[in-house]
Tab-separated table of C-alpha atoms and ligand atoms in Angstrom:
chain	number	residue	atom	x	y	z
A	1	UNK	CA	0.000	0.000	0.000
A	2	UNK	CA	1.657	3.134	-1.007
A	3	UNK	CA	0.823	6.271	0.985
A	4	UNK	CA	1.294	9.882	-0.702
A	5	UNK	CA	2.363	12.773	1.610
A	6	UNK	CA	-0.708	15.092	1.412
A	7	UNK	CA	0.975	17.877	3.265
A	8	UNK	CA	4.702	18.508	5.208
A	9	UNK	CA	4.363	19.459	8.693
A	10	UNK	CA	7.037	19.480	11.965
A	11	UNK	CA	5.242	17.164	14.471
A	12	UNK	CA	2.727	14.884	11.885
A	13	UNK	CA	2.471	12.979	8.967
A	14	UNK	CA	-0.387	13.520	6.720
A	15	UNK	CA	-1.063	10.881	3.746
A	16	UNK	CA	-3.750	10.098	1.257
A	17	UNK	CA	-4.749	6.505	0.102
A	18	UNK	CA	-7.923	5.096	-1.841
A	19	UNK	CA	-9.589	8.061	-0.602
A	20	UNK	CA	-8.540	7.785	2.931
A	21	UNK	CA	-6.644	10.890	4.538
A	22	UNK	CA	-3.778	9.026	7.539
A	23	UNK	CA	-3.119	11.903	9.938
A	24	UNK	CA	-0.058	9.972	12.241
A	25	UNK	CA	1.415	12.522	14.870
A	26	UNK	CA	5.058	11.629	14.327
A	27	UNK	CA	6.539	12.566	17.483
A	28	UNK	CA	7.257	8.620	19.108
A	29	UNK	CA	10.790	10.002	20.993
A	30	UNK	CA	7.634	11.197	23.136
A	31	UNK	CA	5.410	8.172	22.943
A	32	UNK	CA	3.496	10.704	20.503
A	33	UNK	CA	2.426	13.167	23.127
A	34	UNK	CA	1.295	16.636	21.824
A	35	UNK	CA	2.406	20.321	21.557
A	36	UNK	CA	0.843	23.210	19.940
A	37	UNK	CA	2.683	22.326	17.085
A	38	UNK	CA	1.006	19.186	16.872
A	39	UNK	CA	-2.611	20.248	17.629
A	40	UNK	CA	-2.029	23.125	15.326
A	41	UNK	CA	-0.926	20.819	12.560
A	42	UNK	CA	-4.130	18.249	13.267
A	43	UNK	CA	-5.944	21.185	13.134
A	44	UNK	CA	-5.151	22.459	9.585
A	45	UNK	CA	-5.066	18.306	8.452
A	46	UNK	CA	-8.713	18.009	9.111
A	47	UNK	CA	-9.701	21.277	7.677
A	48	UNK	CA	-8.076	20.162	4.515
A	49	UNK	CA	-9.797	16.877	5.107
A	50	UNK	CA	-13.069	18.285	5.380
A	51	UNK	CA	-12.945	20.122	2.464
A	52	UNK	CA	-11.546	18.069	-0.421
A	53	UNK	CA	-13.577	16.098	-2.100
A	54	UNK	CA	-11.037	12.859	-2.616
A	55	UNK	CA	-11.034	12.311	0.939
A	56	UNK	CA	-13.863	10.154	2.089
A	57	UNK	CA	-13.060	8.790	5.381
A	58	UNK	CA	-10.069	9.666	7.891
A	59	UNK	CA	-7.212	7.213	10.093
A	60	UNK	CA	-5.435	9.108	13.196
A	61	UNK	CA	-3.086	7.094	14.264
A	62	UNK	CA	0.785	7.259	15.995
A	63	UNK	CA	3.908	6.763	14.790
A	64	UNK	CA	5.754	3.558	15.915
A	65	UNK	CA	4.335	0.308	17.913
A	66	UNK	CA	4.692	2.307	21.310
A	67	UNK	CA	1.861	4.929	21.550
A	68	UNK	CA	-1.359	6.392	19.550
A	69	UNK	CA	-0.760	9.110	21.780
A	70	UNK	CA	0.441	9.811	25.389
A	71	UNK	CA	-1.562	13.196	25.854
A	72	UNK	CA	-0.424	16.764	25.957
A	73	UNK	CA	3.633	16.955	26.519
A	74	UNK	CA	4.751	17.400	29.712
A	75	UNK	CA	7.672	19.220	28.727
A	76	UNK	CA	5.969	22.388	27.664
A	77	UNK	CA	3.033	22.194	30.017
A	78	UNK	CA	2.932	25.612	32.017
A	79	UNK	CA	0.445	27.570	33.436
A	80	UNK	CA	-2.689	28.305	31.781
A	81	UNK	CA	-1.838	26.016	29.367
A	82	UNK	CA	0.540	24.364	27.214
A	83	UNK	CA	3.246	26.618	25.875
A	84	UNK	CA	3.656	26.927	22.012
A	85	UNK	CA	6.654	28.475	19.839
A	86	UNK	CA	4.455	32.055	20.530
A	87	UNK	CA	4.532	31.680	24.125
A	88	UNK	CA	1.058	31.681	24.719
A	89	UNK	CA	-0.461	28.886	26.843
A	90	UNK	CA	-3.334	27.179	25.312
A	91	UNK	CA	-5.635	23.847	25.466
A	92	UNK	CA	-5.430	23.557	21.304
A	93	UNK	CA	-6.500	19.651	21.354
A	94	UNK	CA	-10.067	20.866	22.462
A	95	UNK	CA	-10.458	22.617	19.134
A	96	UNK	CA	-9.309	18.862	17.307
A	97	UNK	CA	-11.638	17.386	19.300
A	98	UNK	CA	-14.720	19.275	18.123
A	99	UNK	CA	-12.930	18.905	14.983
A	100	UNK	CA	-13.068	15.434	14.620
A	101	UNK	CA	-16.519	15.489	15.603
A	102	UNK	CA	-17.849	17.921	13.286
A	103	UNK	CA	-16.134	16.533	10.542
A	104	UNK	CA	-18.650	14.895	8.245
A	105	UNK	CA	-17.059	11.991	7.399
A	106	UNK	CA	-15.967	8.990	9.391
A	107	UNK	CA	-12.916	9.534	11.368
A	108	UNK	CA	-11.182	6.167	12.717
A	109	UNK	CA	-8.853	6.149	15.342
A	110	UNK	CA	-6.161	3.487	14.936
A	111	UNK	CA	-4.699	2.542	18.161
A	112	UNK	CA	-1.157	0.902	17.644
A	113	UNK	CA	-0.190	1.022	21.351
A	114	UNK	CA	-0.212	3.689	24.308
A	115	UNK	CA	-3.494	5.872	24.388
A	116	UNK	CA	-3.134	7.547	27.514
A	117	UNK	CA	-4.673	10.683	28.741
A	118	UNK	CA	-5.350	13.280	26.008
A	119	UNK	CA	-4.393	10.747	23.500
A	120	UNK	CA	-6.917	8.292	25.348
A	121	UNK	CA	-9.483	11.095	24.689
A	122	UNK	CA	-8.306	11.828	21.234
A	123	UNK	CA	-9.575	7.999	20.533
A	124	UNK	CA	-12.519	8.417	22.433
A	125	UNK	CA	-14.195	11.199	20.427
A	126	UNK	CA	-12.812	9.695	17.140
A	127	UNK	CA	-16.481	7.675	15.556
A	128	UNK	CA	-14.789	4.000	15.425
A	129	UNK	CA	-11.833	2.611	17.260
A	130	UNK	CA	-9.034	-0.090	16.148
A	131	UNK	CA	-6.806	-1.165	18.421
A	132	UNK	CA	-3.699	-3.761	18.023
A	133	UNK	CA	-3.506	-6.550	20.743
A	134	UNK	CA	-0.629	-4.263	22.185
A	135	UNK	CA	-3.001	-1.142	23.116
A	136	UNK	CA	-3.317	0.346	26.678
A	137	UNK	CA	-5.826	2.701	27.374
A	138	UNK	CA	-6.155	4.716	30.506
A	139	UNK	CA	-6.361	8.487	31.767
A	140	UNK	CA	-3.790	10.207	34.173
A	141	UNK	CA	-5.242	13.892	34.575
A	142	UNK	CA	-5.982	13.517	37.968
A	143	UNK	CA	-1.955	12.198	39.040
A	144	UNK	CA	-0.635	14.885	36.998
A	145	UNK	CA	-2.559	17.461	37.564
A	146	UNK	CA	-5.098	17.746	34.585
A	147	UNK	CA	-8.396	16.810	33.467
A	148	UNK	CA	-11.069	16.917	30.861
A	149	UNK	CA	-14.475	17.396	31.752
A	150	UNK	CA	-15.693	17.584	28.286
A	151	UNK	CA	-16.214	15.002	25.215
A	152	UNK	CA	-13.409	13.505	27.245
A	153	UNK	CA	-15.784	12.547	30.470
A	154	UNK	CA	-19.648	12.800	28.975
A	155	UNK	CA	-18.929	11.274	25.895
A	156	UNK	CA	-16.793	8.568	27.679
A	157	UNK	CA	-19.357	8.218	29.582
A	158	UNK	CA	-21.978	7.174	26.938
A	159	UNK	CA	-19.094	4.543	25.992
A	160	UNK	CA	-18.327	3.031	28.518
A	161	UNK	CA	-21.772	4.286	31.528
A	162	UNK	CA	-21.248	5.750	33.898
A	163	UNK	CA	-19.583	3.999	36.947
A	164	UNK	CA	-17.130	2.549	34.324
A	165	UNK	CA	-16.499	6.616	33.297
A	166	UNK	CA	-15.581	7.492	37.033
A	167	UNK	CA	-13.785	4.424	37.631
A	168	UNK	CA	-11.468	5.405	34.368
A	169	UNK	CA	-10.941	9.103	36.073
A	170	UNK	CA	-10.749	8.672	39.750
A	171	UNK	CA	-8.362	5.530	39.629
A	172	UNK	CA	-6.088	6.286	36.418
A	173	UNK	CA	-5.560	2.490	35.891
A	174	UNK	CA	-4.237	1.364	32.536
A	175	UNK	CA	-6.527	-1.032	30.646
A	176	UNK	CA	-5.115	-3.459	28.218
A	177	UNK	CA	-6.903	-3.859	24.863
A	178	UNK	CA	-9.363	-6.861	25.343
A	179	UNK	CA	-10.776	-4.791	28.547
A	180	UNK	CA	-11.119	-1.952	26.165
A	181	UNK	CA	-13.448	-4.014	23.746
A	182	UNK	CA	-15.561	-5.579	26.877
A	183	UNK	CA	-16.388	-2.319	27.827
A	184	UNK	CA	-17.005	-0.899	24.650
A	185	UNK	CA	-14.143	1.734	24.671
A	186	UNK	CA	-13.342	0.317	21.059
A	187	UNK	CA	-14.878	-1.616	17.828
A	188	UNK	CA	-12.462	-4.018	17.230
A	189	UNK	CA	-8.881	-5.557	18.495
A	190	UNK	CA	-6.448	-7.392	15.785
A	191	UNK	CA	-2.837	-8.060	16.095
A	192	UNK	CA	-0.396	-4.941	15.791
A	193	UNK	CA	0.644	-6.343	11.956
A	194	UNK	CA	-3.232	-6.674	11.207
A	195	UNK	CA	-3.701	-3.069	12.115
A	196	UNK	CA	-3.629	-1.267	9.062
A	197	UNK	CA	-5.340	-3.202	6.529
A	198	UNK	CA	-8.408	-3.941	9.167
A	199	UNK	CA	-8.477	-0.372	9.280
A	200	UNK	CA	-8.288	-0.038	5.772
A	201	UNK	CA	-10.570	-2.222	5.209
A	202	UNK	CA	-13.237	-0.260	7.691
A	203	UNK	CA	-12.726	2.567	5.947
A	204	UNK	CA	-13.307	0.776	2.129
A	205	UNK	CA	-16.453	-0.655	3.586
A	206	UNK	CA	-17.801	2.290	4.538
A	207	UNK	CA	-16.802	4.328	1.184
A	208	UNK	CA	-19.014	2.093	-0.365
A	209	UNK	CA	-22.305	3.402	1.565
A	210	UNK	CA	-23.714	6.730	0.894
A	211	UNK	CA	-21.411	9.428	2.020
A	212	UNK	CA	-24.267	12.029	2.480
A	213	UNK	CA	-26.278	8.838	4.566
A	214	UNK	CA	-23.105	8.585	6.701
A	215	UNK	CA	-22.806	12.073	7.044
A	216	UNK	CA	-26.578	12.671	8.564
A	217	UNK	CA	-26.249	9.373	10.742
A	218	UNK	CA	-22.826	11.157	12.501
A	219	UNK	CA	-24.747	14.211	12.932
A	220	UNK	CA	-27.857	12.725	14.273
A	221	UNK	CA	-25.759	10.908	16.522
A	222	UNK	CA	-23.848	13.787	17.506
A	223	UNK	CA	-27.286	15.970	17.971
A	224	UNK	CA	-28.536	13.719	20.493
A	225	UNK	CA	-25.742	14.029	22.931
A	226	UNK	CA	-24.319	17.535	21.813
A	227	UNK	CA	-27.048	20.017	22.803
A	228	UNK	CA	-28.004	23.008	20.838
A	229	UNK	CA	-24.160	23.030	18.768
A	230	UNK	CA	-25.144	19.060	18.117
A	231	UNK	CA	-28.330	20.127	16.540
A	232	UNK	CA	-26.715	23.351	14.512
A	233	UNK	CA	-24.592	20.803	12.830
A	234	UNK	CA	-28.000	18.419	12.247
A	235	UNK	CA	-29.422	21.462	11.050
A	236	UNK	CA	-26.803	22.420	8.788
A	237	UNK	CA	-27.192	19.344	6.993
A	238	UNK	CA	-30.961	19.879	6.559
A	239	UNK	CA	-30.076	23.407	4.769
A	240	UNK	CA	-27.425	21.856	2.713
A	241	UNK	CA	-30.242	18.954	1.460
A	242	UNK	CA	-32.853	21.670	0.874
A	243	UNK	CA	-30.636	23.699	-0.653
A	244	UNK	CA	-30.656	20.580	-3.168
A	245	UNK	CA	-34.259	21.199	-4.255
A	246	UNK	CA	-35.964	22.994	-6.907
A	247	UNK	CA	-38.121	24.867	-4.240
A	248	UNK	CA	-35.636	26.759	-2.168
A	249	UNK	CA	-33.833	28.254	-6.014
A	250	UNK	CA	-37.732	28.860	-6.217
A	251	UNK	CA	-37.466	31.488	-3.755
A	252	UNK	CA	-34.005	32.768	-4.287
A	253	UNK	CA	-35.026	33.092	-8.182
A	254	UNK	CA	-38.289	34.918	-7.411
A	255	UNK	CA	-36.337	38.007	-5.274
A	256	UNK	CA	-33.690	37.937	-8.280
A	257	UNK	CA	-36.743	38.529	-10.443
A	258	UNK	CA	-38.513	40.487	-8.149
A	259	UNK	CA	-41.707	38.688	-8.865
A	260	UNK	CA	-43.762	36.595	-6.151
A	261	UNK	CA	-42.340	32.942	-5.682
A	262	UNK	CA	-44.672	29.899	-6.493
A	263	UNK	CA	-43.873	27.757	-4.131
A	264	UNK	CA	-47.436	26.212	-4.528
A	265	UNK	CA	-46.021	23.735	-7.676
A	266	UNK	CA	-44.211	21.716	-4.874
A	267	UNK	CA	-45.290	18.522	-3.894
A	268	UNK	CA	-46.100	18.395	0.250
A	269	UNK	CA	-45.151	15.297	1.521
A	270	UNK	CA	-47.336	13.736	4.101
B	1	2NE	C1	2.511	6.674	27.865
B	1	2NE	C2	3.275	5.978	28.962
B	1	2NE	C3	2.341	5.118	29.814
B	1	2NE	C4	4.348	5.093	28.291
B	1	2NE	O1	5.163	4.486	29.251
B	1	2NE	P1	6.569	3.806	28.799
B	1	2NE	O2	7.129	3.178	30.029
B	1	2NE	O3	6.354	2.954	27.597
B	1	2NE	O4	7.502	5.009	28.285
B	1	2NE	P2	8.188	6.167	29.127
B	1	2NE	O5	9.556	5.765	29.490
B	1	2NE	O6	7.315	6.637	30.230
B	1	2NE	O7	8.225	7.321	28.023
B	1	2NE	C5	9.210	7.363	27.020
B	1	2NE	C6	9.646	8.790	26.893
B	1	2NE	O8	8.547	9.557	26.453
B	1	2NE	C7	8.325	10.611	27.363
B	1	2NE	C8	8.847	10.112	28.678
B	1	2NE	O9	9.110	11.184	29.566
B	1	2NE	C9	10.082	9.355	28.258
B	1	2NE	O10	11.118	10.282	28.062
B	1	2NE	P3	12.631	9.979	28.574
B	1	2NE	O11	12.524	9.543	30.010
B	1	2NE	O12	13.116	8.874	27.684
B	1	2NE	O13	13.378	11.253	28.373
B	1	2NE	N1	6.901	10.901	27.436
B	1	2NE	C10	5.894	10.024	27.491
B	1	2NE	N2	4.727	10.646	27.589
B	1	2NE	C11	5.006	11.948	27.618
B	1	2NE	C12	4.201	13.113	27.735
B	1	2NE	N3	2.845	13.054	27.806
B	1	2NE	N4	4.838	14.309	27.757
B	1	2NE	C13	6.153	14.386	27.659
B	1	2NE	N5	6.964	13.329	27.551
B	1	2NE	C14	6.382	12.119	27.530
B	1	2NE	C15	4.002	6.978	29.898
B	1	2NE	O14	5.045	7.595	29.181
B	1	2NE	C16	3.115	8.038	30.469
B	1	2NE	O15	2.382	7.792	31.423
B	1	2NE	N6	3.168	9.249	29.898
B	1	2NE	C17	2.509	10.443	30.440
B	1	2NE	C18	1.017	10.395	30.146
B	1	2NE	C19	0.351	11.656	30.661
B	1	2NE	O16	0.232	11.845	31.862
B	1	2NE	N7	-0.070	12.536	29.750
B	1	2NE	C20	-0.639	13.827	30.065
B	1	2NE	C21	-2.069	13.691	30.530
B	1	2NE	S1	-2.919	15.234	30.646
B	1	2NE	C22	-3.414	15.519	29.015
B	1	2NE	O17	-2.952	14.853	28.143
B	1	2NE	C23	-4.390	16.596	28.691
B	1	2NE	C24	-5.537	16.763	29.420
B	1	2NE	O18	-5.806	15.954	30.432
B	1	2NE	C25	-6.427	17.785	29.113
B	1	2NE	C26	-6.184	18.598	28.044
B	1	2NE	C27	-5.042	18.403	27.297
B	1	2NE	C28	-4.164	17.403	27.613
């Protein structure tokens, strides 16, 4: 399988295949934990993956068998924050999050070892986890001073319930990857040289289904648990569909012609 380099960045990699975008974060000195830098990088990735065409479904992943991810990086952790080349604390993996969930298109994480606190919730919000045999899951915010109260605890939550959830935070025990599929942290577990083409394989499944079908499911999905910024993106979709239809150009051709629109020639659908 021959990956082509979509994009050069510092921290990741960012390939193309068949249609399906590989974000890896290449930093694996670090069991792949994350800087600004990183998060920037994943950031401008996935807006490039939402808005080409070619790309129908998209892989995070890590670089090596060690670690997906091991979280935000220590190293440059300071107050308020952590500390990019500017300076300027900031929690930048919050905006990948919402990223990956607004996308719409499937994103899959593929979990080649490590996912451990911010990289643990990187996987969570990701729509469909694949983990090798050699995966270990697990948060640490609360032993090293962090946490995330967001997607990374509610939507946990309607993973995994909720006693499972707390247990997860409040302990900060490591799970291996079969305990991760009981409890329904992840879809599937292969071996670690099985990874990629299960994954690939996912991701060719699902290119074969309706992209605009897939799209509405993840945003329905989304909607229910997301409040009223889960049901703008529901919404959005609605626009874009009647967008499609001869009735709302009905309207937008009637001001250009500044005559009354006939919206009557419609058909109402019971
Ligand atoms: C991931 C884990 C369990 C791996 O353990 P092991 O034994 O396989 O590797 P080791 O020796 O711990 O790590 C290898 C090298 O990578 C560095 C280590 O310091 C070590 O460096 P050297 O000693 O060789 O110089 N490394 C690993 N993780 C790092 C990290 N996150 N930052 C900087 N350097 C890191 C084990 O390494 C581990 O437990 N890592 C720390 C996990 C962690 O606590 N992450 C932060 C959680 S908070 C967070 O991510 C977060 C949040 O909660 C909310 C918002 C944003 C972020």
């Amino acid at each position: 399988r021959k990956w082509e380099t979509i994009k050069e960045y510092e921290d990741i990699l960012f390939e193309f295949y068949n249609g399906i975008a590989k974000i890896t974060i290449n930093r694996p000195r670090y069991r792949n934990a994350f800087t600004p830098t990183t998060t920037g990088e994943m950031s401008n990735a996935l807006t490039i993956c939402r808005e080409c065409a070619d790309i129908s479904v998209v892989v995070i992943t890590g670089a090596g068998d060690k670690a997906f991810c091991s979280g935000g990086d220590q190293n440059v952790k300071g107050k308020g924050g952590y500390i990019g080349k500017d300076g300027v604390p900031r929690l930048s993996v919050l905006d990948v999050q919402k990223q990956i969930r607004s996308i719409p298109k499937p994103v899959i994480a593929m979990v080649n070892g490590y996912a451990i606190g911010g990289g643990h919730v990187l996987q969570v919000v990701c729509d469909l986890s694949i983990a090798s045999e050699n995966a270990i899951f697990g948060q640490t915010g609360p032993r090293v001073g962090s946490f995330d109260a967001g997607f990374g605890a509610s939507y946990l939550a309607r993973c995994v319930g909720q006693k499972k959830a707390r247990e997860i935070w409040f302990l900060c025990k490591q799970y291996n990857a079969q305990e991760a599929l009981d409890m329904g942290l992840v879809n599937k577990v292969v071996p670690l040289d099985k990874l990629e083409d299960e994954v690939v394989e996912w991701a060719e499944t699902m290119m074969m289904h309706s992209p605009l079908a897939l799209r509405m499911i993840k945003a329905g999905l989304n909607a229910e648990l997301d409040g009223q910024s889960g049901i703008q993106e529901l919404a959005g979709d609605a626009t874009l569909l009647y967008y499609l239809t001869e009735e709302a150009q009905e309207g937008k051709n009637a001001f250009l012609e500044k005559r009354k629109p006939d919206f009557k020639q419609f058909p109402k659908f019971p």
